[in-house]
Short mmCIF file of C-alpha atoms and ligand atoms in Angstrom, two decimals:
data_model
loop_
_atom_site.label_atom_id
_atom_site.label_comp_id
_atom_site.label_asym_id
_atom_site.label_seq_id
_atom_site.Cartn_x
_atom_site.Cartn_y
_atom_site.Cartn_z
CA UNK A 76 62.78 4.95 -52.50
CA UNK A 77 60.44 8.16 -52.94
CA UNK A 78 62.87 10.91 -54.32
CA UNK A 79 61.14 13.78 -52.43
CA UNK A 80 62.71 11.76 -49.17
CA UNK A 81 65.99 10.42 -50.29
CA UNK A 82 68.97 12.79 -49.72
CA UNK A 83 70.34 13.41 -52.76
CA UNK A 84 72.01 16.62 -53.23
CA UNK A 85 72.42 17.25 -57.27
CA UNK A 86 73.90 20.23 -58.16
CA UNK A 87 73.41 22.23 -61.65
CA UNK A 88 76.01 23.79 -62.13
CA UNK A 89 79.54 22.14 -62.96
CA UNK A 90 82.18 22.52 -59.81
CA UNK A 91 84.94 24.68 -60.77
CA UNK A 92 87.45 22.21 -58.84
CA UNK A 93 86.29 19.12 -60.72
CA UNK A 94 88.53 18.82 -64.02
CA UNK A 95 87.81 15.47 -65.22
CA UNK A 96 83.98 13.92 -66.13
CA UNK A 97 83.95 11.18 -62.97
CA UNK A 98 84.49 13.93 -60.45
CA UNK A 99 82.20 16.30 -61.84
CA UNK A 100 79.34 14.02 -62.32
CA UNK A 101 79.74 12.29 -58.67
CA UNK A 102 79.65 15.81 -57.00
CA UNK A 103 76.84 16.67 -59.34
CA UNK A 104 74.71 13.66 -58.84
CA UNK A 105 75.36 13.86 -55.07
CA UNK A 106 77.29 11.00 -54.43
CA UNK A 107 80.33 12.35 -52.60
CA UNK A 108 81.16 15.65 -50.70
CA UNK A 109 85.03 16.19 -50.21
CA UNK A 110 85.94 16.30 -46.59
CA UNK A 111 89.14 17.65 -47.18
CA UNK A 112 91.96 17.09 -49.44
CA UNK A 113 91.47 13.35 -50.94
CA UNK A 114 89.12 12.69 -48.27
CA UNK A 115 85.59 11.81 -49.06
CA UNK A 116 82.13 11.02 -47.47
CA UNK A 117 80.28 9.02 -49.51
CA UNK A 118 76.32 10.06 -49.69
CA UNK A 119 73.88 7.39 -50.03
CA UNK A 120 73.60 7.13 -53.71
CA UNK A 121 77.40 6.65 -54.00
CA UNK A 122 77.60 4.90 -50.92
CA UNK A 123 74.90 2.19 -52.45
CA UNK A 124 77.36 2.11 -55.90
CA UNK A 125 80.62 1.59 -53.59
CA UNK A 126 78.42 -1.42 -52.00
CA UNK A 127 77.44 -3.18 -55.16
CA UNK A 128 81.09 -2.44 -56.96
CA UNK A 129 82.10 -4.33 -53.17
CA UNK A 130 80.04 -6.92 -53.69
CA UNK A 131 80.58 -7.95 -57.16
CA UNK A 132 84.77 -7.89 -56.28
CA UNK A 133 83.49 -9.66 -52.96
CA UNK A 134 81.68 -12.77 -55.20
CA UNK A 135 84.94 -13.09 -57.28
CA UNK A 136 87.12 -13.45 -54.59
CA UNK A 137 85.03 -16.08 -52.52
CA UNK A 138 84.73 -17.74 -56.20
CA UNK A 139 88.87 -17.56 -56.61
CA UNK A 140 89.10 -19.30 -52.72
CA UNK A 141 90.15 -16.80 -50.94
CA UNK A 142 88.34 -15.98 -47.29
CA UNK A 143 87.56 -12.60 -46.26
CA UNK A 144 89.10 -11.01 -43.18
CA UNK A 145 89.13 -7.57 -41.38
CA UNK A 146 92.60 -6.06 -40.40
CA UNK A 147 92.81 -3.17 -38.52
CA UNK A 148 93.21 0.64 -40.56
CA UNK A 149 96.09 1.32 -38.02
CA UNK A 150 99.28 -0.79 -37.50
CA UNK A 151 102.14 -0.82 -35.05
CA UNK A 152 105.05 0.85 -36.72
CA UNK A 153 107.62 -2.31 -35.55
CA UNK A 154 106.00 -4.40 -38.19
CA UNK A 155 107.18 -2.27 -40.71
CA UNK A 156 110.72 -2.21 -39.00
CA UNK A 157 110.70 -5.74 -39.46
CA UNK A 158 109.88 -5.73 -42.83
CA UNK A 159 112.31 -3.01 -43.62
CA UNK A 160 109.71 -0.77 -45.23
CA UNK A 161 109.07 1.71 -42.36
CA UNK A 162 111.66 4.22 -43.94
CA UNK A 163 111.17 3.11 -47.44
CA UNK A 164 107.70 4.07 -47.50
CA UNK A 165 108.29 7.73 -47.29
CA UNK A 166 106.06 10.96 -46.59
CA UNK A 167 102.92 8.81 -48.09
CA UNK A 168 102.76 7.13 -44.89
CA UNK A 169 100.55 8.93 -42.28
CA UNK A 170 102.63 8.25 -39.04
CA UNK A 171 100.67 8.34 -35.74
CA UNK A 172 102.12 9.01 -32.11
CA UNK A 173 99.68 7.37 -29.21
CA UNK A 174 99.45 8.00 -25.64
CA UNK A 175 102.04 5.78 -24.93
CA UNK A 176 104.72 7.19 -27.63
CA UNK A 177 104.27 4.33 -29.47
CA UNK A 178 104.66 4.61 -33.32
CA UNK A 179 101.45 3.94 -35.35
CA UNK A 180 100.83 4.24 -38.69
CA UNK A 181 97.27 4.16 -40.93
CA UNK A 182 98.12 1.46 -42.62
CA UNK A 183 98.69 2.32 -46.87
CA UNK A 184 98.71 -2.01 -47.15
CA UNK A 185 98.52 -4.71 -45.23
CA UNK A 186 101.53 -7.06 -46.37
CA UNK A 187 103.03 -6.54 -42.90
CA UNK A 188 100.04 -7.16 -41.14
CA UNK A 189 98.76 -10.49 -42.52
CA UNK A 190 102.31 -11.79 -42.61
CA UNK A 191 102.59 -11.37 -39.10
CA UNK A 192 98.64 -13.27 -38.68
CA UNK A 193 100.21 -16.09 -40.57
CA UNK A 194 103.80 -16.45 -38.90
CA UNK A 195 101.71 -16.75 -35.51
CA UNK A 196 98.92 -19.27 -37.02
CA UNK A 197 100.47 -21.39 -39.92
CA UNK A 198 103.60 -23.82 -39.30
CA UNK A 199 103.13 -26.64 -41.91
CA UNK A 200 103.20 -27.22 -45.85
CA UNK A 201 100.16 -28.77 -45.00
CA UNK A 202 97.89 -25.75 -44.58
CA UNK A 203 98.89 -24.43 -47.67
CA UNK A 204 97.82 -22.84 -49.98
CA UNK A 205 95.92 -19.92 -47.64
CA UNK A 206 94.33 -16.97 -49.65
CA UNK A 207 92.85 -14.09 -47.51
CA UNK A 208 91.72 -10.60 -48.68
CA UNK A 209 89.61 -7.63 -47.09
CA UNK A 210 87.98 -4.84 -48.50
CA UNK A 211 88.99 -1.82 -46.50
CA UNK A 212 90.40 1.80 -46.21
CA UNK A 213 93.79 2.57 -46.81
CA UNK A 214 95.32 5.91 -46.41
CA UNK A 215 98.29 7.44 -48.80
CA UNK A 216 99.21 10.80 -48.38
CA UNK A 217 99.47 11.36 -51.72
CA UNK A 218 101.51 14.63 -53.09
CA UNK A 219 98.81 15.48 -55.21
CA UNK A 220 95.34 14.06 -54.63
CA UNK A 221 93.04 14.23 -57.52
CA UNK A 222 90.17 13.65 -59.39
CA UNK A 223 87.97 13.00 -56.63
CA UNK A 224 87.87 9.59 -55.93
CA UNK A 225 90.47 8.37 -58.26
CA UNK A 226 93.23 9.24 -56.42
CA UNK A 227 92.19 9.66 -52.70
CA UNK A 228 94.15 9.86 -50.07
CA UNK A 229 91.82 7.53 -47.81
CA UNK A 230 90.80 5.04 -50.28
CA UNK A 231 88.81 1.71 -50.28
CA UNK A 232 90.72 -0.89 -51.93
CA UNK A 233 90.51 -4.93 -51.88
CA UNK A 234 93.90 -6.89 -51.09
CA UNK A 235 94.30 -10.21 -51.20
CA UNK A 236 97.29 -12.49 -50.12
CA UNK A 237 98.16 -15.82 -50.96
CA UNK A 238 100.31 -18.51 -49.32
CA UNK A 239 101.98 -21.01 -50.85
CA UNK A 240 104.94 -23.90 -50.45
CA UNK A 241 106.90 -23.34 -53.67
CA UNK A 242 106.99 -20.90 -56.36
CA UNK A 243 104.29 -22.88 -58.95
CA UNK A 244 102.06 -22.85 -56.23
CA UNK A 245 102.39 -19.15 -56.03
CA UNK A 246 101.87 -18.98 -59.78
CA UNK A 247 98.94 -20.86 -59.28
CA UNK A 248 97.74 -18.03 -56.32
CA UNK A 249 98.74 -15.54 -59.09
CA UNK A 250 96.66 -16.79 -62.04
CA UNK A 251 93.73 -17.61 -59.86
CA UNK A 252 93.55 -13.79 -59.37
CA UNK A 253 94.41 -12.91 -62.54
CA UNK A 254 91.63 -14.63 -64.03
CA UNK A 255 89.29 -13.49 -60.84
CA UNK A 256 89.69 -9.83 -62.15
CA UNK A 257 88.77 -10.31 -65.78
CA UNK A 258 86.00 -11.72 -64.68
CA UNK A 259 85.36 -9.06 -62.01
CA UNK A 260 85.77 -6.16 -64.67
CA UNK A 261 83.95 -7.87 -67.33
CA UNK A 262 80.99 -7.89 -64.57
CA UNK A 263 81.47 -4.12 -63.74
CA UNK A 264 80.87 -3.34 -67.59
CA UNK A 265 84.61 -2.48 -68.14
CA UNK A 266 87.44 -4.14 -70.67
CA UNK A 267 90.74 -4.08 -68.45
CA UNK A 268 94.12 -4.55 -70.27
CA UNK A 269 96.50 -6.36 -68.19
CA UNK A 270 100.00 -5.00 -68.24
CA UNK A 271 103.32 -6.17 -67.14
CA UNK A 272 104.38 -3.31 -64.35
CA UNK A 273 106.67 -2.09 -62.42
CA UNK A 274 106.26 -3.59 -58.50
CA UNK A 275 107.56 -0.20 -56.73
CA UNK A 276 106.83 0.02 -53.19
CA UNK A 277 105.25 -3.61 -52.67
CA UNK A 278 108.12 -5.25 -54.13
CA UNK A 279 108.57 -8.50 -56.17
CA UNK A 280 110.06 -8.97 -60.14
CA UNK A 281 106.26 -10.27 -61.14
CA UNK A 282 103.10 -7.91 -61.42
CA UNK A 283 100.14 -7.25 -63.97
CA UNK A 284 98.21 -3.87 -63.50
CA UNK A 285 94.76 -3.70 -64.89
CA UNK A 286 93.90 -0.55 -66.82
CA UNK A 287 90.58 0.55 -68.23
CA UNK A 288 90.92 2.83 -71.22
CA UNK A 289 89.99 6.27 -70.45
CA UNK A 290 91.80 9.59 -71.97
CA UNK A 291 91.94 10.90 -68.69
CA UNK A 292 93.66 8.28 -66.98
CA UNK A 293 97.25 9.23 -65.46
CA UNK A 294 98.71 5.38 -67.01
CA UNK A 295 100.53 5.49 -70.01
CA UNK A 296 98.98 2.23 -72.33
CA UNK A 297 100.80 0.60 -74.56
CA UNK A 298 99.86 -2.24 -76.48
CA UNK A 299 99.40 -4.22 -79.86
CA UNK A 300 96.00 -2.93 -81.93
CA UNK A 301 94.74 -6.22 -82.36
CA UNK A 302 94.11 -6.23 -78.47
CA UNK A 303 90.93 -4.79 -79.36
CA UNK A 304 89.70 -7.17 -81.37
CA UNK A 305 89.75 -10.19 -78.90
CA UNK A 306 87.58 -11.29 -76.46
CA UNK A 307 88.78 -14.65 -74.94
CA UNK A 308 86.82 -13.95 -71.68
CA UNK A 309 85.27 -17.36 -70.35
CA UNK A 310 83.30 -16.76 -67.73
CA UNK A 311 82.23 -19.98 -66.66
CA UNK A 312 86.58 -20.74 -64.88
CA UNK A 313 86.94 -23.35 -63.04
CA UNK A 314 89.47 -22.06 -60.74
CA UNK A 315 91.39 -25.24 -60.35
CA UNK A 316 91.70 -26.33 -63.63
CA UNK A 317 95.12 -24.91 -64.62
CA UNK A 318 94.58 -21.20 -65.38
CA UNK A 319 97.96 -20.59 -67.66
CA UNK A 320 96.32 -20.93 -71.03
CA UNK A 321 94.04 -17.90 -70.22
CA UNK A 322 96.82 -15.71 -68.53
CA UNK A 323 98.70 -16.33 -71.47
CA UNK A 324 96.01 -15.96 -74.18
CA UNK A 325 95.60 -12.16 -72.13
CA UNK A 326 99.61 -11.00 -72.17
CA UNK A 327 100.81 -12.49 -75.02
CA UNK A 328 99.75 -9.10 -76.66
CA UNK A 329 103.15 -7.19 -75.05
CA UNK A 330 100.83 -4.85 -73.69
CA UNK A 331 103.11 -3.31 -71.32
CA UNK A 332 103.52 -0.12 -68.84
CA UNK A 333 105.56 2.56 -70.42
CA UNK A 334 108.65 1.85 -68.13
CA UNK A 335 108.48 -2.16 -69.19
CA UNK A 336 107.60 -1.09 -72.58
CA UNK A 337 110.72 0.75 -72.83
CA UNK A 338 112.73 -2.27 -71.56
CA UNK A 339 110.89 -4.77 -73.32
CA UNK A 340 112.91 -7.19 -75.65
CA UNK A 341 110.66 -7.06 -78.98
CA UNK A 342 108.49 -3.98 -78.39
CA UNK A 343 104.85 -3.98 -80.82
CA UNK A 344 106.42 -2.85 -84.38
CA UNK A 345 105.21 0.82 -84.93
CA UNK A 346 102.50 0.18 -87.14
CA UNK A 347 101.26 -2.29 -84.86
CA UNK A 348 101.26 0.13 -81.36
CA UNK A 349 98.48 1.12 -79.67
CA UNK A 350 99.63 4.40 -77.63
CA UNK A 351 96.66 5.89 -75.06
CA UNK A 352 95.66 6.75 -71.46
CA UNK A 353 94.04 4.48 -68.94
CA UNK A 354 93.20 4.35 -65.46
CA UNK A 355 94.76 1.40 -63.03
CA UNK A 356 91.73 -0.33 -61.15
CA UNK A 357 94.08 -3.03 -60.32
CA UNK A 358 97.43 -4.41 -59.98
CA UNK A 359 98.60 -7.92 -58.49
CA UNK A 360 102.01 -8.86 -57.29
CA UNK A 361 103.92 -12.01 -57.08
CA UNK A 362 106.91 -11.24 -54.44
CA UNK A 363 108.27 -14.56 -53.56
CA UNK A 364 109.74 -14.99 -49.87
CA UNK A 365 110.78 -10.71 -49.67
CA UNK A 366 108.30 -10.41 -46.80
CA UNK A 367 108.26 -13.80 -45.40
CA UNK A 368 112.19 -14.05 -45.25
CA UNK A 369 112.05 -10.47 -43.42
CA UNK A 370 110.04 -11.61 -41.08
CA UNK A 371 110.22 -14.96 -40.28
CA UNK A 372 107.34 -16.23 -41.80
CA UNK A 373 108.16 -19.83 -42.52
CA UNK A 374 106.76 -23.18 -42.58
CA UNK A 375 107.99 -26.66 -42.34
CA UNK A 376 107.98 -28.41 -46.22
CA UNK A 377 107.54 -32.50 -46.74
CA UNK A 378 110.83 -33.04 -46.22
CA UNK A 379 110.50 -31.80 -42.70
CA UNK A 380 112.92 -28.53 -43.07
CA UNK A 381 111.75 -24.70 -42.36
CA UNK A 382 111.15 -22.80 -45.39
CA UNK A 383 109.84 -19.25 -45.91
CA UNK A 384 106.72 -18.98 -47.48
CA UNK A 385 105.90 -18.01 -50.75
CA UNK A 386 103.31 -14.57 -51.08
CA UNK A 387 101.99 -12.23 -53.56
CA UNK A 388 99.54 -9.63 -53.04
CA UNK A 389 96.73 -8.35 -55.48
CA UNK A 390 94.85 -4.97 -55.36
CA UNK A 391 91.64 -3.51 -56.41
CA UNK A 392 90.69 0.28 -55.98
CA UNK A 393 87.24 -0.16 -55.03
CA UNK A 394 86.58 3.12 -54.61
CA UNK A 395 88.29 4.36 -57.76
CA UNK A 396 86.36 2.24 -59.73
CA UNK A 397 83.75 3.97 -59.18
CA UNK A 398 84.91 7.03 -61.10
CA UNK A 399 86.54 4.40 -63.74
CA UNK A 400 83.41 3.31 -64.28
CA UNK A 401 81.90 6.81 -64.82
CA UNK A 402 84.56 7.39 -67.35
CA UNK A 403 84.27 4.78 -69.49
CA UNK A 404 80.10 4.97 -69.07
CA UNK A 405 78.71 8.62 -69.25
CA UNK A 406 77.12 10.90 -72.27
CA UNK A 407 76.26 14.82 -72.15
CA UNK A 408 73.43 14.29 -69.86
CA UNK A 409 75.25 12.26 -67.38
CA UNK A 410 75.95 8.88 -65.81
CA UNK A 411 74.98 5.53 -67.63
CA UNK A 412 75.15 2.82 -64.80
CA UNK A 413 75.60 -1.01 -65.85
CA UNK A 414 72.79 -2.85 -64.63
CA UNK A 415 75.28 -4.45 -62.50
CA UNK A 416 76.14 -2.16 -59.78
CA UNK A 417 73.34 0.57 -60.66
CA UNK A 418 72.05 2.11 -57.66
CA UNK A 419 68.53 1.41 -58.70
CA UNK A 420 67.62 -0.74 -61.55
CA UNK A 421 64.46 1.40 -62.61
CA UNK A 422 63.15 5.53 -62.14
CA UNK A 423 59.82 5.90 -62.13
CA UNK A 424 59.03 9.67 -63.34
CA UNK A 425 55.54 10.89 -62.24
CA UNK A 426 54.99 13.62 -65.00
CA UNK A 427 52.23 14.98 -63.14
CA UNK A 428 52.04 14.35 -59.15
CA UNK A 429 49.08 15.20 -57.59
CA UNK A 430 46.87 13.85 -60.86
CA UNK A 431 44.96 11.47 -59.54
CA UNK A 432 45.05 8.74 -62.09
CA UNK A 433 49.21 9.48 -62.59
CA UNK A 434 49.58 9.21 -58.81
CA UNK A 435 47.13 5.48 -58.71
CA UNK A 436 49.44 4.22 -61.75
CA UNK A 437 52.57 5.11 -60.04
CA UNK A 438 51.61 4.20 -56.69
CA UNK A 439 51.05 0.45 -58.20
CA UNK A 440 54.28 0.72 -60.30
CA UNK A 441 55.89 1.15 -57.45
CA UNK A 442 54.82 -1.19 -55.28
CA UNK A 443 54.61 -3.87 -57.37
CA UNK A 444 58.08 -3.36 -58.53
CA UNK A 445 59.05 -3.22 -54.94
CA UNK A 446 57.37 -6.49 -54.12
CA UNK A 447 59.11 -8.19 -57.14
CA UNK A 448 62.47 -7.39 -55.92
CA UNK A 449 63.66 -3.99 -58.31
CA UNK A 450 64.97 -1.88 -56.76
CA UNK A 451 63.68 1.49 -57.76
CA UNK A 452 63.72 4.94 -57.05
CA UNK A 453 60.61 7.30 -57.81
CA UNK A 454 60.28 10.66 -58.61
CA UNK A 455 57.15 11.90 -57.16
CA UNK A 456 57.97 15.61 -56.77
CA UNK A 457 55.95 18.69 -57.72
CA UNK A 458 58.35 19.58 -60.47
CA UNK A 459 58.38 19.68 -64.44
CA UNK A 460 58.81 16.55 -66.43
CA UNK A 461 62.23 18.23 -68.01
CA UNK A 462 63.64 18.33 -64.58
CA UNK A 463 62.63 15.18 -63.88
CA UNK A 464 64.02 13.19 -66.88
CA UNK A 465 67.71 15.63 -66.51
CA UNK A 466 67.97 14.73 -62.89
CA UNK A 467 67.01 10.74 -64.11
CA UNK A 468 69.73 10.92 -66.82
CA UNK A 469 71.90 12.58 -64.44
CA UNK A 470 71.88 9.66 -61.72
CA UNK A 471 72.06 7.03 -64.23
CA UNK A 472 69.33 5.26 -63.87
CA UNK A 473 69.57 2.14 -66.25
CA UNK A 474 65.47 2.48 -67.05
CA UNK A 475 63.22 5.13 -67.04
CA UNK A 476 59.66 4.69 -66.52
CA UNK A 477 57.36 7.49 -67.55
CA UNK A 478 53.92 8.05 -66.38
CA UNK A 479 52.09 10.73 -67.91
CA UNK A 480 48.00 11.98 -68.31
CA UNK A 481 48.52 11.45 -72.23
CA UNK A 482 49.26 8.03 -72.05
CA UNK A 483 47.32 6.66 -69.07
CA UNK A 484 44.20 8.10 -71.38
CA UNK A 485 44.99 4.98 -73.78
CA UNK A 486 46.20 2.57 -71.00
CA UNK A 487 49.80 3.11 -71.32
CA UNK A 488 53.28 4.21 -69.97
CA UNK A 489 56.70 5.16 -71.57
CA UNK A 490 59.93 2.76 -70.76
CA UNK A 491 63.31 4.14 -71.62
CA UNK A 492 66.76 2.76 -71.32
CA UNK A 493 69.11 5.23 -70.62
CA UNK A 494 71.73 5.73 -73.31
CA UNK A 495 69.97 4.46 -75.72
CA UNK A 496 69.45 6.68 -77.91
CA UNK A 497 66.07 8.59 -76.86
CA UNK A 498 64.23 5.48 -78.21
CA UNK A 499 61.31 4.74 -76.22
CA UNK A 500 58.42 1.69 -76.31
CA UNK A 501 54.50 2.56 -74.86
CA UNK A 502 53.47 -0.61 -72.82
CA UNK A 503 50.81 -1.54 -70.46
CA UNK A 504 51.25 -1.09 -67.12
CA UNK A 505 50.87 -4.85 -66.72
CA UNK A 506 53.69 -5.16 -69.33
CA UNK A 507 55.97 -2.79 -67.77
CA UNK A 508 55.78 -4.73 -64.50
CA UNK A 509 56.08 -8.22 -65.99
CA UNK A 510 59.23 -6.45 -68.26
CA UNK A 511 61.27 -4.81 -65.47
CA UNK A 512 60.42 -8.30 -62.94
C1 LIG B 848 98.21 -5.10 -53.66
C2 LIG B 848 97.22 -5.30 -52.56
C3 LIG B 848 98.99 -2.73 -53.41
O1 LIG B 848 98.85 -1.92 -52.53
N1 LIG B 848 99.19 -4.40 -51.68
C4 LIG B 848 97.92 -4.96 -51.28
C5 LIG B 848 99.26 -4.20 -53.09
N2 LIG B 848 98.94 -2.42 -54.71
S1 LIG B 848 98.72 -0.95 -55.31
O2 LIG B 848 98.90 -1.06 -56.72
O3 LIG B 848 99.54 -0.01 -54.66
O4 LIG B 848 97.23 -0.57 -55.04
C6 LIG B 848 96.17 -1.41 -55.48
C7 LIG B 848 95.11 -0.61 -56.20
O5 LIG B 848 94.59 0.40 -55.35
C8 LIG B 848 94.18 1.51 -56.12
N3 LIG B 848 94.81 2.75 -55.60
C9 LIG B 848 94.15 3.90 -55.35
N4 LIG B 848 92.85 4.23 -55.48
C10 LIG B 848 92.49 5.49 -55.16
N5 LIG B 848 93.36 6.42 -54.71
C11 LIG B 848 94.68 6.13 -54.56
N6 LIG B 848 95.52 7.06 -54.07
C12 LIG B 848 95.12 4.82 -54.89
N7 LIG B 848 96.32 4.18 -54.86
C13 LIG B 848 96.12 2.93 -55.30
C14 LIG B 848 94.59 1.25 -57.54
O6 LIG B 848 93.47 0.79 -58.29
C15 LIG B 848 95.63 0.15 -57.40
O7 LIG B 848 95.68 -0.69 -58.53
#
């Protein structure tokens, strides 16, 4: 992509509504534009970011088992009679009249929903266990939306929900994710802590929310120092081996919500605590039969009699990883992508367009690159080389590929990886290529 046609409006100065680093540097670096309260259009560089994020949660999932499916954003308000969560549910639910005077809502989850897909489709032990999840928009009207993306009001989150006979085969459902999302955070570049949590709203007495550190994050952490120092992450699972071992090895640490910490039985000693802020960018439930016995969800068991099935549900904020990401990844100058989900793997910085031998090198840079498969972006405006390197900083390129007069003179260009320092290496053109391939 040539940067003098891709639509990406930066901005220079800091927005005055913006109080936290994420949301300032994702209306800076042109990402999002607010819509209106909580509500966001994503731009194309963002939009790109949301895809990869998507994608990486997307690979993890199909890894886990579980199938993806599309639900609709709005629901028929009788499902949530059913399930007895219509009043419940309060003001965040954005009720919606039709036509008809039939009750809608915008669906905040989709427990109803795929409950009632499975009641219709599944009648025997034998289909079990099911796992299904989406990656979709969700709308909460939220008192107080904030900090940009991280708490929306229309968000894009990944649910999952699994189906199973008996309660160890819903334990099973629940590891499997459990150990899907380490691995999906380790991918994104992040180190979640899992935490025993409160099930509010979706309901259950088992759940495990996934925070990322971040001193701007509205969770309380709480957990035992020597957290820090391990790293048991495998990433080579094999999802149906039995999972335990590494769900236990990750909450054996009584890292715990505030609430649970509170209530726990043999809090961390004192010296021992770990007290901070984090940001949730995930949180899985295990909720037994509460919305299967509601509403009639059951199938028939080896023995012949109707049972209700057994279901848990598991979250991701898609889109407000994308500002936890920021958070934990950033300097002065701006973002610092992980290779991962970066929008573009390499900027190319022409430090003086319209010079012949700058524009040949670049031109072949480019093209090559292109042809190997990097995806890159290229600044090839008429404008000074500082600009060019903020705005590259700023966007978060993960390298930066300089091509200047000085250096073409003795055959060579200057490669960069951002946040690294400043330290930069002179290599052939050839060498760059081959490098960045
Ligand atoms: C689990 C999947 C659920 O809704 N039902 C389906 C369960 N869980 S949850 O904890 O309420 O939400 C899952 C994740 O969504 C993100 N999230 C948000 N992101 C941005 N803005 C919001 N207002 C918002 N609310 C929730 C969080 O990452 C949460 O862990």
């Amino acid at each position: 992509m040539r940067l003098s046609r891709y639509f990406l409006p930066t901005l220079k100065e800091n927005p005055a509504e913006a109080q936290i680093v994420s949301h300032r540097l994702m209306l800076r670096a042109g990402m999002v534009r607010q819509s209106a309260a909580g509500i966001y259009s994503w731009l194309p560089m963002g939009y790109k970011v949301l895809r990869n994020i998507e994608q990486v949660v997307r690979e993890e999932m199909d890894a886990a088992g579980s199938q993806e499916v599309l639900m609709p954003t709005i629901q028929p308000a009788e499902l949530w009679q059913e399930s007895g969560r219509y009043d419940d549910y309060g003001k965040e639910m954005l009720r919606i009249t039709d036509r008809h005077d039939r009750s809608l809502l915008y669906g905040p989850t989709h427990e109803e929903v795929v409950t009632d897909i499975f009641r219709n489709a599944v009648k025997s032990y034998r289909d079990l266990p099911i796992n299904l999840y989406q990656i979709h928009w969700k709308f909460r009207d939220e008192v107080r939306p904030r900090f940009g993306v991280m708490r929306g009001r229309e968000f894009f989150m990944k649910d999952n929900y699994s189906f199973d006979i008996d309660a160890a085969g819903a334990v099973r459902s629940y590891n499997k994710m459990f150990v899907a999302y380490l691995r999906c955070f380790a991918r994104l570049g992040l180190t979640p802590i899992p935490m025993r949590a409160d099930t509010g709203a979706i309901g259950g007495d088992l759940s495990h929310e996934f925070i990322v550190l971040a001193d701007t994050g509205e969770s309380a952490v709480y957990c035992d120092k020597s957290w820090f120092k391990t790293n048991p992450l495998d990433l080579d699972v094999d999802f149906e081996s039995d999972l335990q071992p590494i769900v236990d090895e990750w909450t054996t640490l009584y890292a715990a919500t505030d609430e649970m910490h509170d209530a726990a039985d043999c809090p961390v000693a004192a010296d021992q605590l770990y007290e901070g802020r984090g940001i949730e960018v995930g949180h899985i439930f295990y909720f037994g039969t509460k919305y299967s016995t509601a509403m009639g969800a059951t199938v028939t068991d080896s023995s012949g009699a109707d049972v209700p099935v057994e279901m848990g549900s598991h979250g991701i904020g898609v889109s407000r990883l994308v500002g936890a990401i920021i958070e934990a990844s950033h300097d002065e100058s701006g973002i610092i992508w992980p290779e991962s989900i970066a929008p573009f793997k390499v900027g190319l910085i022409n430090l003086r367009a319209g010079d012949d031998a700058c524009d040949a090198a670049c031109d072949k840079l480019y093209a090559d690159l292109q042809k190997a498969g990097v995806e890159i972006i290229y600044d090839d405006r008429d404008e000074r080389a500082g600009v060019k390197f903020a705005n590259m900083d700023l966007i978060g390129v993960p390298w930066q590929l300089a091509v200047g007069p000085r250096g073409l003179k003795n055959g060579v260009v200057e490669l960069k990886r951002r946040g690294s320092d400043g330290d930069k290496e002179e290599l052939s053109i050839e060498s760059a290529i081959a490098r960045l391939s």
